[in-house]
PDB file of C-alpha atoms in Angstrom:
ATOM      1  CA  UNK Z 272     -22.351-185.885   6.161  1.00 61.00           C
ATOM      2  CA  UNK Z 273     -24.530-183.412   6.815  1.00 60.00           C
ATOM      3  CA  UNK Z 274     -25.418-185.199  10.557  1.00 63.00           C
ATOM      4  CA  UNK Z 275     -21.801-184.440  11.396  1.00 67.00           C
ATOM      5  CA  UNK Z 276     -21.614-181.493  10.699  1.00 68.00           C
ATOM      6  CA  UNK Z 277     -24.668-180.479  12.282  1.00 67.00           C
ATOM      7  CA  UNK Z 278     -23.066-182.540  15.443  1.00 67.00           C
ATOM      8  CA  UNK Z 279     -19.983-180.672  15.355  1.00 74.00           C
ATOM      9  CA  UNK Z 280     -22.088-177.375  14.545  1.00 74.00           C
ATOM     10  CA  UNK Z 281     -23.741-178.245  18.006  1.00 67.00           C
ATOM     11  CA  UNK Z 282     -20.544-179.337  19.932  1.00 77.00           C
ATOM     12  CA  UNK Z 283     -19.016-175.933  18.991  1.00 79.00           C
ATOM     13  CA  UNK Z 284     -22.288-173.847  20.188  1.00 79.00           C
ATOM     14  CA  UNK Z 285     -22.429-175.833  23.254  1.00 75.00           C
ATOM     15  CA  UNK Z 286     -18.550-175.306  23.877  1.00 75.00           C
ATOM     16  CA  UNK Z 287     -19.085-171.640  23.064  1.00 81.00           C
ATOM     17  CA  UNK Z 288     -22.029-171.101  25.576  1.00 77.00           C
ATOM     18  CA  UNK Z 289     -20.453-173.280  27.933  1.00 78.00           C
ATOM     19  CA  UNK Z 290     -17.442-171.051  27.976  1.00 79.00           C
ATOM     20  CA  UNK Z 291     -19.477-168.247  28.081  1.00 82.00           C
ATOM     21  CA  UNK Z 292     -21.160-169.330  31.042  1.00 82.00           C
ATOM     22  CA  UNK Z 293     -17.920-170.286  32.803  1.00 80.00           C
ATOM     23  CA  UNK Z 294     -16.814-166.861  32.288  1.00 81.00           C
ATOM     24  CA  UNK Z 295     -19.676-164.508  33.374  1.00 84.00           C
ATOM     25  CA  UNK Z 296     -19.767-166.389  36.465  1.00 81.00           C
ATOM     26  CA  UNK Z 297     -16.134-165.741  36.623  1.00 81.00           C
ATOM     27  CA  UNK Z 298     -16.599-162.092  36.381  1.00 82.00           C
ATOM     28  CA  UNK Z 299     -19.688-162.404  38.745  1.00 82.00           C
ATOM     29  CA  UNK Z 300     -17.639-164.482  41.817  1.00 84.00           C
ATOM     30  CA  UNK Z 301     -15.084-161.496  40.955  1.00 81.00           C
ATOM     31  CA  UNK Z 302     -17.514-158.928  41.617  1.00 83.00           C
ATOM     32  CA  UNK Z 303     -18.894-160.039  44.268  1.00 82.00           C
ATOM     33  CA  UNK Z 304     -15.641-160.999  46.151  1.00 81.00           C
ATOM     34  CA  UNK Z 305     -14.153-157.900  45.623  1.00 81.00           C
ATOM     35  CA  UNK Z 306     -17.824-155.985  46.893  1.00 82.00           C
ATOM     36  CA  UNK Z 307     -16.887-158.345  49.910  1.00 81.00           C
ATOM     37  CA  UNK Z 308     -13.542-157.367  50.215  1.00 81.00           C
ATOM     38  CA  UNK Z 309     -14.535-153.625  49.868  1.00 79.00           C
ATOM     39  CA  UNK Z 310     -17.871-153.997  52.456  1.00 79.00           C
ATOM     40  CA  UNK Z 311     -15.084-155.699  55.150  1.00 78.00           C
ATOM     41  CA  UNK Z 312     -13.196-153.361  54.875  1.00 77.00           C
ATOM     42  CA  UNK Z 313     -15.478-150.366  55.014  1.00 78.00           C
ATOM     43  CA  UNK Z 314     -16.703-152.610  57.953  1.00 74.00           C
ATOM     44  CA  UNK Z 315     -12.951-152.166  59.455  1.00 74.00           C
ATOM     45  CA  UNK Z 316     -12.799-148.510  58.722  1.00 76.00           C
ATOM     46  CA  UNK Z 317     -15.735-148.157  60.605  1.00 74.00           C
ATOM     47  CA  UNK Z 318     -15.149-150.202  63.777  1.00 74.00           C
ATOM     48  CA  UNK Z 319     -11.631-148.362  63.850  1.00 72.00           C
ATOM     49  CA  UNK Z 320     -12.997-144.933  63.833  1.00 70.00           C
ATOM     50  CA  UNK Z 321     -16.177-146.041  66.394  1.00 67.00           C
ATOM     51  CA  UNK Z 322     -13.335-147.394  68.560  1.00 66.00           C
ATOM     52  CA  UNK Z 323     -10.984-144.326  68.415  1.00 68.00           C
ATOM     53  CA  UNK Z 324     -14.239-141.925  68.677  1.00 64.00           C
ATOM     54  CA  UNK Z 325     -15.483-143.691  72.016  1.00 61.00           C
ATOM     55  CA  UNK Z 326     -11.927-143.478  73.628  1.00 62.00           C
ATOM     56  CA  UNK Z 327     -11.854-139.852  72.668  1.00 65.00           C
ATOM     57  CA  UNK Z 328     -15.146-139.143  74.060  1.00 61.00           C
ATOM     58  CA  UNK Z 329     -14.673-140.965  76.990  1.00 61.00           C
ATOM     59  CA  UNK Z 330     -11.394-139.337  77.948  1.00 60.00           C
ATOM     60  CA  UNK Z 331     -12.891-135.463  77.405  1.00 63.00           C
ATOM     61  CA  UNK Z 332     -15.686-136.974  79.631  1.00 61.00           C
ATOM     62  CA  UNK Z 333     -13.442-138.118  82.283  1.00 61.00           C
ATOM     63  CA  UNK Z 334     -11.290-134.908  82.089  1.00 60.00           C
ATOM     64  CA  UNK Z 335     -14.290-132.959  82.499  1.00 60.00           C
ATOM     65  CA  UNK Z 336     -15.158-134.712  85.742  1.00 63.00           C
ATOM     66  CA  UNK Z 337     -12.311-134.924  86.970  1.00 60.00           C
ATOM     67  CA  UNK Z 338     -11.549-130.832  86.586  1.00 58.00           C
ATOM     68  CA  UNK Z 339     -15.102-130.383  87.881  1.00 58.00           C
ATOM     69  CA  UNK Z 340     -13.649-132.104  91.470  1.00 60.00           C
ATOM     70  CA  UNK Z 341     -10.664-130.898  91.368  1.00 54.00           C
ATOM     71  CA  UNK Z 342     -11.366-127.078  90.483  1.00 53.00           C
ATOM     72  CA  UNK Z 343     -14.647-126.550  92.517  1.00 56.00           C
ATOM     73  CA  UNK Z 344     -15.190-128.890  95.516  1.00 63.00           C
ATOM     74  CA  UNK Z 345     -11.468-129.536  95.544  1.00 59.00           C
ATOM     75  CA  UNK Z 346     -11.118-125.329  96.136  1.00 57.00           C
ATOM     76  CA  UNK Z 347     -14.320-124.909  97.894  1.00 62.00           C
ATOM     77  CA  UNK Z 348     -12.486-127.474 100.532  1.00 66.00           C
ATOM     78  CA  UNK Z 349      -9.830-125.716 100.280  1.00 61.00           C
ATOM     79  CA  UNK Z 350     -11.439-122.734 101.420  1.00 60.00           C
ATOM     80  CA  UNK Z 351     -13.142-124.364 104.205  1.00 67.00           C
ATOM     81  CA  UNK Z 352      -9.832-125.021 105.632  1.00 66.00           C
ATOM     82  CA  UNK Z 353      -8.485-122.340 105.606  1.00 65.00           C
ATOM     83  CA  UNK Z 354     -11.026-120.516 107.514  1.00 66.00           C
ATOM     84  CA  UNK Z 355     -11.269-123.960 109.660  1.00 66.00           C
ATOM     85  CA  UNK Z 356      -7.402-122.832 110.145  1.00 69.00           C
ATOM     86  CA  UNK Z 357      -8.294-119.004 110.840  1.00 66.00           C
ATOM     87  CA  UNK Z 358     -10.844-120.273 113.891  1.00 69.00           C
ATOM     88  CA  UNK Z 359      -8.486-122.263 115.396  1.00 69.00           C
ATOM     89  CA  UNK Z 360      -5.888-119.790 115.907  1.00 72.00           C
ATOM     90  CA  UNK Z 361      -8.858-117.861 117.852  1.00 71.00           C
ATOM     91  CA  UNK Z 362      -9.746-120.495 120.644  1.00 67.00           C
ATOM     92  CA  UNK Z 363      -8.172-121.724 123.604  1.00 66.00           C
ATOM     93  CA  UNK Z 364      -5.733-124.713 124.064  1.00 68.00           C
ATOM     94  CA  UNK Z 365      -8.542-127.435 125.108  1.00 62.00           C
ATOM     95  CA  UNK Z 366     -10.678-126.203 121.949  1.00 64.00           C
ATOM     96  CA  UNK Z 367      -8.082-126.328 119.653  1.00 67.00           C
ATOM     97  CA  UNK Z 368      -7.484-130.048 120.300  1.00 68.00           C
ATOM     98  CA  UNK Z 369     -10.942-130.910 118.859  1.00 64.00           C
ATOM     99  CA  UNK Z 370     -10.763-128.889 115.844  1.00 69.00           C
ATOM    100  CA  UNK Z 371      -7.099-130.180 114.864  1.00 71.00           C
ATOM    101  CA  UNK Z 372      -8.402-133.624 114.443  1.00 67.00           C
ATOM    102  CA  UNK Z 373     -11.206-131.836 112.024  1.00 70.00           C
ATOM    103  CA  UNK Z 374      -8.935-130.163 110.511  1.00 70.00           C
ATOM    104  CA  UNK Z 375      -6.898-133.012 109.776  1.00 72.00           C
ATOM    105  CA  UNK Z 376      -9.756-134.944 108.026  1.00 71.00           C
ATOM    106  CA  UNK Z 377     -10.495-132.090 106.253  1.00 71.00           C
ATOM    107  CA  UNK Z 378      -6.878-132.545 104.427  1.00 72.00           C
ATOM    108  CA  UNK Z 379      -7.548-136.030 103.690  1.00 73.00           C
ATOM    109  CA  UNK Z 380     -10.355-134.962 102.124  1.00 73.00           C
ATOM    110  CA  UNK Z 381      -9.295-133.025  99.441  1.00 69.00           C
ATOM    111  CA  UNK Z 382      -6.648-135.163  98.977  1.00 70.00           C
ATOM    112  CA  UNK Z 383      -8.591-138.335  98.350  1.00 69.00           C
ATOM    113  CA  UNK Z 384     -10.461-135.822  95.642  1.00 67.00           C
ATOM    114  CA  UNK Z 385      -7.600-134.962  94.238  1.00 62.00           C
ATOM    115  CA  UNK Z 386      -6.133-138.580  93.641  1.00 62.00           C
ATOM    116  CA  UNK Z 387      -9.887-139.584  92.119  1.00 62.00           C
ATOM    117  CA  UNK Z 388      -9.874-136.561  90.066  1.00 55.00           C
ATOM    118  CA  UNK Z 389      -6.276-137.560  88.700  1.00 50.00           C
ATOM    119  CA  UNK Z 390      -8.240-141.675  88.473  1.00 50.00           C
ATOM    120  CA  UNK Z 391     -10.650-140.053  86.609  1.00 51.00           C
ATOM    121  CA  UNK Z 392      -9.212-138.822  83.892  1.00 38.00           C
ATOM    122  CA  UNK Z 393      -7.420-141.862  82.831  1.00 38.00           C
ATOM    123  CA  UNK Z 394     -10.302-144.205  83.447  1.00 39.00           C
ATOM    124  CA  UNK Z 395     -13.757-144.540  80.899  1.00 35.00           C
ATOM    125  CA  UNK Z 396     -17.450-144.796  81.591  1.00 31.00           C
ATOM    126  CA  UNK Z 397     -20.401-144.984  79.940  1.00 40.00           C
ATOM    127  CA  UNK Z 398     -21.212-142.399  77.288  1.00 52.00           C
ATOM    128  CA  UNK Z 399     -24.036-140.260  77.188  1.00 64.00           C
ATOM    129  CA  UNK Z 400     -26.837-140.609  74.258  1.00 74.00           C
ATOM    130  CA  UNK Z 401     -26.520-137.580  71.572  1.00 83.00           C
ATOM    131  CA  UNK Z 402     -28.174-134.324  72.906  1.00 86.00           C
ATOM    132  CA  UNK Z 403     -27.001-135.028  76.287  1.00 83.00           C
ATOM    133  CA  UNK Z 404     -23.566-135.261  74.879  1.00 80.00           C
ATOM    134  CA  UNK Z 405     -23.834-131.946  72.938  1.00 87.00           C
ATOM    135  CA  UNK Z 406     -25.943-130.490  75.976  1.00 87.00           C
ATOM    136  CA  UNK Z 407     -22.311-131.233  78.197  1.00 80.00           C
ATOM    137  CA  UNK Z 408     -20.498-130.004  75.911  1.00 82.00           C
ATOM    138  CA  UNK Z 409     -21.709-126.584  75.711  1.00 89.00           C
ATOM    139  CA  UNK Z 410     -21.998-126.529  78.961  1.00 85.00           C
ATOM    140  CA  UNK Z 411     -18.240-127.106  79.301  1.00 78.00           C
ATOM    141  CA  UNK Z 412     -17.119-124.428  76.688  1.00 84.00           C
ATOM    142  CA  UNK Z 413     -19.522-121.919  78.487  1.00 87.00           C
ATOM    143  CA  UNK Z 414     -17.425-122.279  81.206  1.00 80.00           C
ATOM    144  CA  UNK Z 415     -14.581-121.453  79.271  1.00 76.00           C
ATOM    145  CA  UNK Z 416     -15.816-117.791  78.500  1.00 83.00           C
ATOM    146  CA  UNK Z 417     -15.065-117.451  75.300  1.00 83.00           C
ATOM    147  CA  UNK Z 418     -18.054-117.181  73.255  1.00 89.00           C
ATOM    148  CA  UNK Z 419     -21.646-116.828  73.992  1.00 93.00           C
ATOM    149  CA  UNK Z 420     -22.894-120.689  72.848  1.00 94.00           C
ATOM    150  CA  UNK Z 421     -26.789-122.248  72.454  1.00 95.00           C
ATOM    151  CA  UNK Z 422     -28.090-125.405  71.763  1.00 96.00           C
ATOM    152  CA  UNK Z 423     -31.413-126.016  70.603  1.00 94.00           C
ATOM    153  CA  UNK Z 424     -33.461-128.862  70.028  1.00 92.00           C
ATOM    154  CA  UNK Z 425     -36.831-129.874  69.814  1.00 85.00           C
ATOM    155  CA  UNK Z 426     -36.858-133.318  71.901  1.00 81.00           C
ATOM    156  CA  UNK Z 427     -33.576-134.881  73.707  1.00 79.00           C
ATOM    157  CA  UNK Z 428     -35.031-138.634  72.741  1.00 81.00           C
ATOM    158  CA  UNK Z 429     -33.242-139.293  69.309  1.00 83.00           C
ATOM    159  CA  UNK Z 430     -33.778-142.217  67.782  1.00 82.00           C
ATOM    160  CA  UNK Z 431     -30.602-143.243  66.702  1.00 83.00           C
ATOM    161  CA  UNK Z 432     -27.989-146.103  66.828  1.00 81.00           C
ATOM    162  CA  UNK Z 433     -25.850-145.678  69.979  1.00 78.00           C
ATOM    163  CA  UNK Z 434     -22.363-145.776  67.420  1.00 79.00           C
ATOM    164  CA  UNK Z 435     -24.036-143.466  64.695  1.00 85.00           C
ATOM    165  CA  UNK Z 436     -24.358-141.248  67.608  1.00 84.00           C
ATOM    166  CA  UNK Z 437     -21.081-140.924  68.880  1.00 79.00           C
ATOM    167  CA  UNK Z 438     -19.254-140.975  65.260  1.00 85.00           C
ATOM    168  CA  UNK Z 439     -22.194-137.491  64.981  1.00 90.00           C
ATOM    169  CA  UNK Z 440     -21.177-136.305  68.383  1.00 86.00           C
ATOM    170  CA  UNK Z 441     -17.266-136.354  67.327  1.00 83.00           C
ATOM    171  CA  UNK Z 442     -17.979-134.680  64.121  1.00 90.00           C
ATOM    172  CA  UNK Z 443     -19.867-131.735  66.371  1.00 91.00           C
ATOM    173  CA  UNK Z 444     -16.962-131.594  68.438  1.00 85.00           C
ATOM    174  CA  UNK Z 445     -14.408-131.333  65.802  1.00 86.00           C
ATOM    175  CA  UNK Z 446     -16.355-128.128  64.336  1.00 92.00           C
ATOM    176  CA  UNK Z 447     -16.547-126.930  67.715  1.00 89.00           C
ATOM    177  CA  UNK Z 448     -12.728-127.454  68.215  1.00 83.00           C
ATOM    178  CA  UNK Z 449     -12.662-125.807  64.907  1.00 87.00           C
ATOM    179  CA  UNK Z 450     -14.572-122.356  65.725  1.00 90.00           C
ATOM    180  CA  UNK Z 451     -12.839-122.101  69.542  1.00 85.00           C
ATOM    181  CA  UNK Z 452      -8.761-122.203  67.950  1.00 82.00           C
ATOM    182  CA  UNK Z 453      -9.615-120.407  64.167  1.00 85.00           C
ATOM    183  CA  UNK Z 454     -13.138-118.686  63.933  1.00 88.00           C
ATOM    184  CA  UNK Z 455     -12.413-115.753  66.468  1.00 90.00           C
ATOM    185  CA  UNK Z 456     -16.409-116.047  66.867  1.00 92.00           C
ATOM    186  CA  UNK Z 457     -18.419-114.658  69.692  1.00 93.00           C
ATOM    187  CA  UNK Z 458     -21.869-116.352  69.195  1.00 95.00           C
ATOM    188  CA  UNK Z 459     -22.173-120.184  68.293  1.00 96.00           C
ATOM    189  CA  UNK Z 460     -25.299-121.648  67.925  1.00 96.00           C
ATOM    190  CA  UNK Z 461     -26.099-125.638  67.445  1.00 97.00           C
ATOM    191  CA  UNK Z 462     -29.389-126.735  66.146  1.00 96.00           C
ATOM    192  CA  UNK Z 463     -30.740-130.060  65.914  1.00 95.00           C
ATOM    193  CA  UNK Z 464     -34.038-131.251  63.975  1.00 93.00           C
ATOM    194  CA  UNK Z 465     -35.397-134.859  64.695  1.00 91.00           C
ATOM    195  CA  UNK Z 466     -37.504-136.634  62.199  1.00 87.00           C
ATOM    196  CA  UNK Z 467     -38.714-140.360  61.288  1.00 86.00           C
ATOM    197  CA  UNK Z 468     -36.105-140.107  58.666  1.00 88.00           C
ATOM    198  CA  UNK Z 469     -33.722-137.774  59.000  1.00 92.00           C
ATOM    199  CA  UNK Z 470     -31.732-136.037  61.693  1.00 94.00           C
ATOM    200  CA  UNK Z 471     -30.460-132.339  60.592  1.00 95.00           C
ATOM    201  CA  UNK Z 472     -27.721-130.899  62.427  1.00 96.00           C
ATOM    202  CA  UNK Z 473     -26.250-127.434  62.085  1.00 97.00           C
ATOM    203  CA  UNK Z 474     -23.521-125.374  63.558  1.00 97.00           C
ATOM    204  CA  UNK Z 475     -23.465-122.220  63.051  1.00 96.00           C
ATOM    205  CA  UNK Z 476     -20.907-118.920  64.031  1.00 96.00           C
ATOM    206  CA  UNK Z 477     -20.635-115.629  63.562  1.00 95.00           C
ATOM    207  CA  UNK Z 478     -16.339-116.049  63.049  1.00 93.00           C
ATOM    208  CA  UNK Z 479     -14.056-114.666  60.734  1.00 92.00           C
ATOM    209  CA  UNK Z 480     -15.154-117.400  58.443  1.00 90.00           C
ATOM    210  CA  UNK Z 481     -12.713-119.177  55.668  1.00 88.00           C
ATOM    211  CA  UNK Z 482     -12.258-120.027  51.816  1.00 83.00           C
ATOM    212  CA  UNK Z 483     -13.868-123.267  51.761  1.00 80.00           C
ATOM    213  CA  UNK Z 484     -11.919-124.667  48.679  1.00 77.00           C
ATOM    214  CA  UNK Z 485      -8.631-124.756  50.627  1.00 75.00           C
ATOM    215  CA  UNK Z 486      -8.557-127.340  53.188  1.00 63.00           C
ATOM    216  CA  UNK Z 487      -5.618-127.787  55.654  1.00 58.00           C
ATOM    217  CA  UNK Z 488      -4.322-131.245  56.788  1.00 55.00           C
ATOM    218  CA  UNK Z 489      -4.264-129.485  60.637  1.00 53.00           C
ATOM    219  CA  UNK Z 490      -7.858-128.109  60.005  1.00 59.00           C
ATOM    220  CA  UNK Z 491      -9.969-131.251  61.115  1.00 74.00           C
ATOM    221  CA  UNK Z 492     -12.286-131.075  58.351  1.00 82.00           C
ATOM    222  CA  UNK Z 493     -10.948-133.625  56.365  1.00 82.00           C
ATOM    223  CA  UNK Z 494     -11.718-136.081  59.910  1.00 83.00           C
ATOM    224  CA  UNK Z 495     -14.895-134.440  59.826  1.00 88.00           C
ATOM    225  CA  UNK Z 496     -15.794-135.647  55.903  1.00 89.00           C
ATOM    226  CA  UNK Z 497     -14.375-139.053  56.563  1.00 87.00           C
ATOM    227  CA  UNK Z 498     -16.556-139.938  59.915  1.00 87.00           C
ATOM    228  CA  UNK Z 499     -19.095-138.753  57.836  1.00 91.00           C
ATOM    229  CA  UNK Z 500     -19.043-141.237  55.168  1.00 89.00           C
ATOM    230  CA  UNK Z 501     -18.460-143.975  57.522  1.00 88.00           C
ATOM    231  CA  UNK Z 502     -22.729-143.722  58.736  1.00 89.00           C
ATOM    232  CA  UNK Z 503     -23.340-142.427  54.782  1.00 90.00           C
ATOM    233  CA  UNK Z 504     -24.339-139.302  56.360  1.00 94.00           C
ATOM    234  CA  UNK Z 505     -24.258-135.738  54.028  1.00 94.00           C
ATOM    235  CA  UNK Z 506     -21.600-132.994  55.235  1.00 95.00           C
ATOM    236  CA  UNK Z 507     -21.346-129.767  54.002  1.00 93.00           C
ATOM    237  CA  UNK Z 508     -19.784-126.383  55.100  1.00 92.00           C
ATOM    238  CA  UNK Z 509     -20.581-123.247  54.285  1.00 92.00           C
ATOM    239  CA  UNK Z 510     -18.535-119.724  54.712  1.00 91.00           C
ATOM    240  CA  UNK Z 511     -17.592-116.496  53.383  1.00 87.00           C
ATOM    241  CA  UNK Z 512     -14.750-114.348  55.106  1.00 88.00           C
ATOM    242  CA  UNK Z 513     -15.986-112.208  57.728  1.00 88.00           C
ATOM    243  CA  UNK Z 514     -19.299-113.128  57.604  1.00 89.00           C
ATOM    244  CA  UNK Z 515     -18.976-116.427  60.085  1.00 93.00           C
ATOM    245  CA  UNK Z 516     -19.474-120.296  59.159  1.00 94.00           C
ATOM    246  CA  UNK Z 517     -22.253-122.583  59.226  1.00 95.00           C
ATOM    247  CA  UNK Z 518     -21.727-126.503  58.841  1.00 95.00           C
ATOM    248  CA  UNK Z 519     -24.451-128.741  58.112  1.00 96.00           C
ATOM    249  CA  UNK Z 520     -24.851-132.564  58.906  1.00 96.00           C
ATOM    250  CA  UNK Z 521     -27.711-134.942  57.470  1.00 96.00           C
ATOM    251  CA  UNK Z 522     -28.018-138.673  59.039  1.00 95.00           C
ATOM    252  CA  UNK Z 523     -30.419-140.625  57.357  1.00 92.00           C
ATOM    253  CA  UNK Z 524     -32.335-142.910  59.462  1.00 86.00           C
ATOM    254  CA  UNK Z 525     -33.166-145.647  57.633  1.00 79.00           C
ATOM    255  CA  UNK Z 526     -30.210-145.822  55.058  1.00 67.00           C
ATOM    256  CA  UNK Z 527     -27.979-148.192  56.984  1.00 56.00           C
TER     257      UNK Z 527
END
């Protein structure tokens, strides 16, 4: 009697840890299918916002370029045929017939620069590596003339992965987008800090600065906080009214 029940004692226990078994792996192929599910997607996210980032970039390139021809060696042609014209109207009948055919080629000229300008835009190349990005870009808003704008930085080799870079590079733009349409600043300043570990970006400006509780949908700051989760890298913005805005970006090297 007592072997039975010490049998069925033991069948029960068994059952029980059996059961138990069953069940934490249960919970554990839950777990780590859903961590799955979540990583793919994050992995989605991530490859979404790379992809939309490099078209971006790749289109301000191209419409950079493509102003660049058509605004200053498009008009500088211009120019030269129009004093090409001017000289013509001063020589004789058997000169002129030489410089018409110039003149002509001229024309086609700046039109072929104009139609590649108008290519350009619409097309994509390569994009640059980080501080050569942000070095472009200031150079473009200095041509603008609307704020005085620096960049400094200790080395232009960053080591950095090429789609980290550009997800940084769009976050730098945004807050430069930011200052030029709502900051009313006159000085910008972007500083970048290269270590083993760690790459410290900061823009700063000397704008009318905002409450940095209330963020607007239309603001770009909520883009900003979401590319910067994507490479787990810290964001954080700092700025009292009338006393200008400074935003500060930490990548960390080795955390991805």
């Amino acid at each position: 009697m007592e072997e039975n029940n010490l049998v069925i004692i033991f069948t029960i226990t068994l059952f029980i840890v059996v059961l138990t078994m069953v069940f934490i792996y249960a919970v554990f192929i839950k777990k780590k299918t859903t961590l799955l599910i979540e990583q793919k997607e994050k992995d989605l996210r991530f490859e979404k916002e790379l992809a939309t980032s490099q078209v971006e970039m790749k289109e301000q390139t191209l419409n950079y370029i493509g102003q660049e021809l058509h605004d200053d060696l498009g008009q500088k042609l211009s120019v030269v045929r129009l004093r090409h014209n001017q000289l013509i109207t001063k020589l004789k009948n058997a000169e002129k017939e030489d410089l018409i055919e110039l003149n002509e080629l001229l024309g086609e000229c700046i039109q072929d620069i104009r139609n590649l300008s108008k290519t350009l835009i619409t097309e994509q190349i390569i994009h640059f590596g980080l501080a050569e990005s942000i070095e472009r870009e200031v150079q473009r808003i200095r041509k603008l003339k609307l704020l005085k704008i620096e960049f400094i930085t200790q080395k232009h080799d960053i080591d950095i992965s090429p789609k980290h870079g550009l997800i940084l590079f769009r976050i730098i733009q945004e807050s430069i987008n930011n200052i030029l349409k709502h900051s009313k600043a006159k000085n910008v300043s972007i500083q970048l800090e290269d270590d083993c570990e760690k790459l410290h970006i900061s823009i700063s400006d000397n704008g009318k600065g905002f409450d940095t509780s209330i963020i607007q949908d239309g603001s770009g700051l909520k883009n900003m906080e979401l590319r910067a989760k994507l490479i787990h890298a810290e964001l954080s913005i700092q700025s009292q009214l009338n006393k200008g805005t400074q935003t500060l970006i930490t990548y960390h090297k080795n955390l991805l």
